């Protein structure tokens, strides 16, 4: 059954709204930046068209949910600064993924955004588990997951073929309160 678009989530400093196809230009600041995508499966997008394709697929997907991370006020109000996605793995289980453009790093935005999406997944979508798959050298992403209470559950060797060559994955997971605590 196709998923409906994600609901808008408002946090203390951010608005997480459904990703739109017209967010491609703003999202290219992240996907075109080699530092933002160093631990992704592929390198930086060389053209805006590559980003348009990826954003379009995420914005129109009926199999996973993607929220644009936006600031509600200021000169960049409603501009996509990054995204958080929940990809259904099986009933009541999803994986979380995220990216944030570099000029917003170090502000705690990703912890706030990913935390809000995870809470939404448990409280509104009824998920029992949310997992994450992270490159072991991605200290910033690991820090976000640990700050949100995700547990390190495993290490997979050569789990991804990437632009850097074969890369390992560290598996994190969090279960809804009351399940397996």
GROMACS .gro file of C-alpha atoms in nm:
model
  181
    1UNK     CA    1   0.000   0.000   0.000
    2UNK     CA    2   0.147   0.342  -0.093
    3UNK     CA    3   0.248   0.568   0.193
    4UNK     CA    4   0.090   0.912   0.226
    5UNK     CA    5   0.323   1.215   0.224
    6UNK     CA    6   0.488   1.282   0.559
    7UNK     CA    7   0.317   1.513   0.806
    8UNK     CA    8   0.485   1.843   0.890
    9UNK     CA    9   0.677   1.831   1.220
   10UNK     CA   10   0.764   2.149   1.411
   11UNK     CA   11   1.052   2.151   1.661
   12UNK     CA   12   1.192   2.429   1.878
   13UNK     CA   13   1.402   2.576   1.593
   14UNK     CA   14   1.301   2.388   1.278
   15UNK     CA   15   1.013   2.295   1.055
   16UNK     CA   16   1.032   1.954   0.894
   17UNK     CA   17   0.797   1.950   0.598
   18UNK     CA   18   0.746   1.709   0.309
   19UNK     CA   19   1.031   1.732   0.060
   20UNK     CA   20   0.925   1.895  -0.269
   21UNK     CA   21   1.068   1.855  -0.615
   22UNK     CA   22   1.146   2.229  -0.621
   23UNK     CA   23   1.386   2.174  -0.327
   24UNK     CA   24   1.650   2.039  -0.566
   25UNK     CA   25   1.835   2.371  -0.603
   26UNK     CA   26   1.867   2.414  -0.228
   27UNK     CA   27   1.956   2.047  -0.172
   28UNK     CA   28   2.235   2.069  -0.429
   29UNK     CA   29   2.431   2.267  -0.168
   30UNK     CA   30   2.457   1.936   0.023
   31UNK     CA   31   2.466   1.678  -0.256
   32UNK     CA   32   2.714   1.879  -0.461
   33UNK     CA   33   2.952   1.923  -0.165
   34UNK     CA   34   3.214   1.646  -0.138
   35UNK     CA   35   3.240   1.699   0.240
   36UNK     CA   36   2.865   1.645   0.287
   37UNK     CA   37   2.856   1.319   0.092
   38UNK     CA   38   3.196   1.170   0.170
   39UNK     CA   39   3.033   0.878   0.353
   40UNK     CA   40   2.745   0.828   0.108
   41UNK     CA   41   2.753   0.542  -0.138
   42UNK     CA   42   2.840   0.783  -0.420
   43UNK     CA   43   3.040   1.100  -0.446
   44UNK     CA   44   2.922   1.457  -0.489
   45UNK     CA   45   2.673   1.533  -0.764
   46UNK     CA   46   2.847   1.699  -1.055
   47UNK     CA   47   2.531   1.866  -1.183
   48UNK     CA   48   2.206   2.008  -1.055
   49UNK     CA   49   2.028   1.757  -1.281
   50UNK     CA   50   2.166   1.470  -1.069
   51UNK     CA   51   2.028   1.637  -0.758
   52UNK     CA   52   1.695   1.706  -0.929
   53UNK     CA   53   1.662   1.335  -1.007
   54UNK     CA   54   1.741   1.226  -0.650
   55UNK     CA   55   1.518   1.491  -0.490
   56UNK     CA   56   1.239   1.411  -0.733
   57UNK     CA   57   1.255   1.040  -0.646
   58UNK     CA   58   1.245   1.117  -0.273
   59UNK     CA   59   0.975   1.382  -0.298
   60UNK     CA   60   0.738   1.159  -0.495
   61UNK     CA   61   0.814   0.824  -0.335
   62UNK     CA   62   0.522   0.623  -0.206
   63UNK     CA   63   0.751   0.369  -0.035
   64UNK     CA   64   0.939   0.597   0.206
   65UNK     CA   65   0.899   0.936   0.370
   66UNK     CA   66   1.136   1.233   0.332
   67UNK     CA   67   1.119   1.555   0.530
   68UNK     CA   68   1.300   1.873   0.425
   69UNK     CA   69   1.476   2.039   0.719
   70UNK     CA   70   1.389   2.409   0.714
   71UNK     CA   71   1.419   2.713   0.936
   72UNK     CA   72   1.081   2.881   0.988
   73UNK     CA   73   1.223   3.235   0.992
   74UNK     CA   74   1.511   3.437   0.852
   75UNK     CA   75   1.661   3.479   0.507
   76UNK     CA   76   1.651   3.104   0.433
   77UNK     CA   77   1.298   3.046   0.568
   78UNK     CA   78   1.136   2.735   0.417
   79UNK     CA   79   1.452   2.656   0.216
   80UNK     CA   80   1.559   2.290   0.234
   81UNK     CA   81   1.879   2.282   0.441
   82UNK     CA   82   1.890   1.903   0.438
   83UNK     CA   83   1.658   1.611   0.484
   84UNK     CA   84   1.562   1.323   0.708
   85UNK     CA   85   1.415   1.009   0.559
   86UNK     CA   86   1.240   0.702   0.701
   87UNK     CA   87   1.257   0.398   0.476
   88UNK     CA   88   1.023   0.112   0.564
   89UNK     CA   89   1.218  -0.213   0.591
   90UNK     CA   90   0.926  -0.435   0.691
   91UNK     CA   91   0.604  -0.380   0.888
   92UNK     CA   92   0.668  -0.155   1.190
   93UNK     CA   93   1.044  -0.129   1.116
   94UNK     CA   94   1.219   0.155   0.932
   95UNK     CA   95   1.568   0.289   0.873
   96UNK     CA   96   1.653   0.656   0.920
   97UNK     CA   97   1.889   0.856   0.701
   98UNK     CA   98   1.983   1.221   0.685
   99UNK     CA   99   2.199   1.489   0.531
  100UNK     CA  100   2.256   1.857   0.616
  101UNK     CA  101   2.432   2.122   0.416
  102UNK     CA  102   2.765   2.228   0.558
  103UNK     CA  103   2.676   2.586   0.653
  104UNK     CA  104   2.436   2.447   0.916
  105UNK     CA  105   2.676   2.197   1.074
  106UNK     CA  106   2.762   2.237   1.441
  107UNK     CA  107   2.427   2.385   1.547
  108UNK     CA  108   2.259   2.065   1.667
  109UNK     CA  109   2.010   2.080   1.380
  110UNK     CA  110   2.056   1.719   1.277
  111UNK     CA  111   2.010   1.585   1.629
  112UNK     CA  112   1.695   1.796   1.663
  113UNK     CA  113   1.556   1.696   1.322
  114UNK     CA  114   1.641   1.325   1.337
  115UNK     CA  115   1.515   1.308   1.694
  116UNK     CA  116   1.183   1.461   1.593
  117UNK     CA  117   1.143   1.221   1.301
  118UNK     CA  118   1.232   0.921   1.519
  119UNK     CA  119   0.978   1.033   1.782
  120UNK     CA  120   0.718   1.077   1.508
  121UNK     CA  121   0.799   0.729   1.379
  122UNK     CA  122   0.740   0.573   1.719
  123UNK     CA  123   0.453   0.790   1.844
  124UNK     CA  124   0.253   0.863   1.526
  125UNK     CA  125   0.348   0.587   1.284
  126UNK     CA  126   0.360   0.309   1.545
  127UNK     CA  127   0.706   0.185   1.452
  128UNK     CA  128   0.858  -0.067   1.689
  129UNK     CA  129   1.215  -0.021   1.564
  130UNK     CA  130   1.422   0.237   1.376
  131UNK     CA  131   1.764   0.138   1.248
  132UNK     CA  132   2.056   0.324   1.094
  133UNK     CA  133   2.353   0.216   0.886
  134UNK     CA  134   2.662   0.439   0.925
  135UNK     CA  135   3.018   0.440   0.795
  136UNK     CA  136   3.245   0.375   1.096
  137UNK     CA  137   3.451   0.686   1.013
  138UNK     CA  138   3.145   0.914   1.015
  139UNK     CA  139   3.191   1.045   1.370
  140UNK     CA  140   2.931   1.321   1.330
  141UNK     CA  141   2.654   1.082   1.229
  142UNK     CA  142   2.750   0.835   1.500
  143UNK     CA  143   2.735   1.122   1.750
  144UNK     CA  144   2.382   1.211   1.638
  145UNK     CA  145   2.261   0.854   1.679
  146UNK     CA  146   2.426   0.811   2.018
  147UNK     CA  147   2.280   1.143   2.139
  148UNK     CA  148   1.936   1.013   2.039
  149UNK     CA  149   1.978   0.690   2.233
  150UNK     CA  150   2.039   0.456   1.941
  151UNK     CA  151   2.240   0.148   2.040
  152UNK     CA  152   2.537   0.022   1.844
  153UNK     CA  153   2.431  -0.327   1.741
  154UNK     CA  154   2.685  -0.455   1.494
  155UNK     CA  155   2.965  -0.400   1.248
  156UNK     CA  156   2.942  -0.527   0.891
  157UNK     CA  157   3.265  -0.557   0.696
  158UNK     CA  158   3.275  -0.436   0.334
  159UNK     CA  159   2.899  -0.379   0.343
  160UNK     CA  160   2.891  -0.104   0.080
  161UNK     CA  161   3.063  -0.046  -0.253
  162UNK     CA  162   3.113   0.330  -0.260
  163UNK     CA  163   3.303   0.600  -0.444
  164UNK     CA  164   3.575   0.541  -0.180
  165UNK     CA  165   3.581   0.166  -0.247
  166UNK     CA  166   3.442  -0.105  -0.019
  167UNK     CA  167   3.330   0.040   0.316
  168UNK     CA  168   3.220  -0.112   0.644
  169UNK     CA  169   2.892  -0.027   0.817
  170UNK     CA  170   2.811   0.019   1.183
  171UNK     CA  171   2.451  -0.077   1.256
  172UNK     CA  172   2.252   0.121   1.512
  173UNK     CA  173   1.900   0.064   1.637
  174UNK     CA  174   1.642   0.206   1.869
  175UNK     CA  175   1.318   0.043   1.975
  176UNK     CA  176   0.999   0.205   2.095
  177UNK     CA  177   0.993   0.259   2.471
  178UNK     CA  178   0.877  -0.053   2.651
  179UNK     CA  179   1.005  -0.292   2.382
  180UNK     CA  180   1.333  -0.456   2.467
  181UNK     CA  181   1.455  -0.185   2.706
   0.00000   0.00000   0.00000
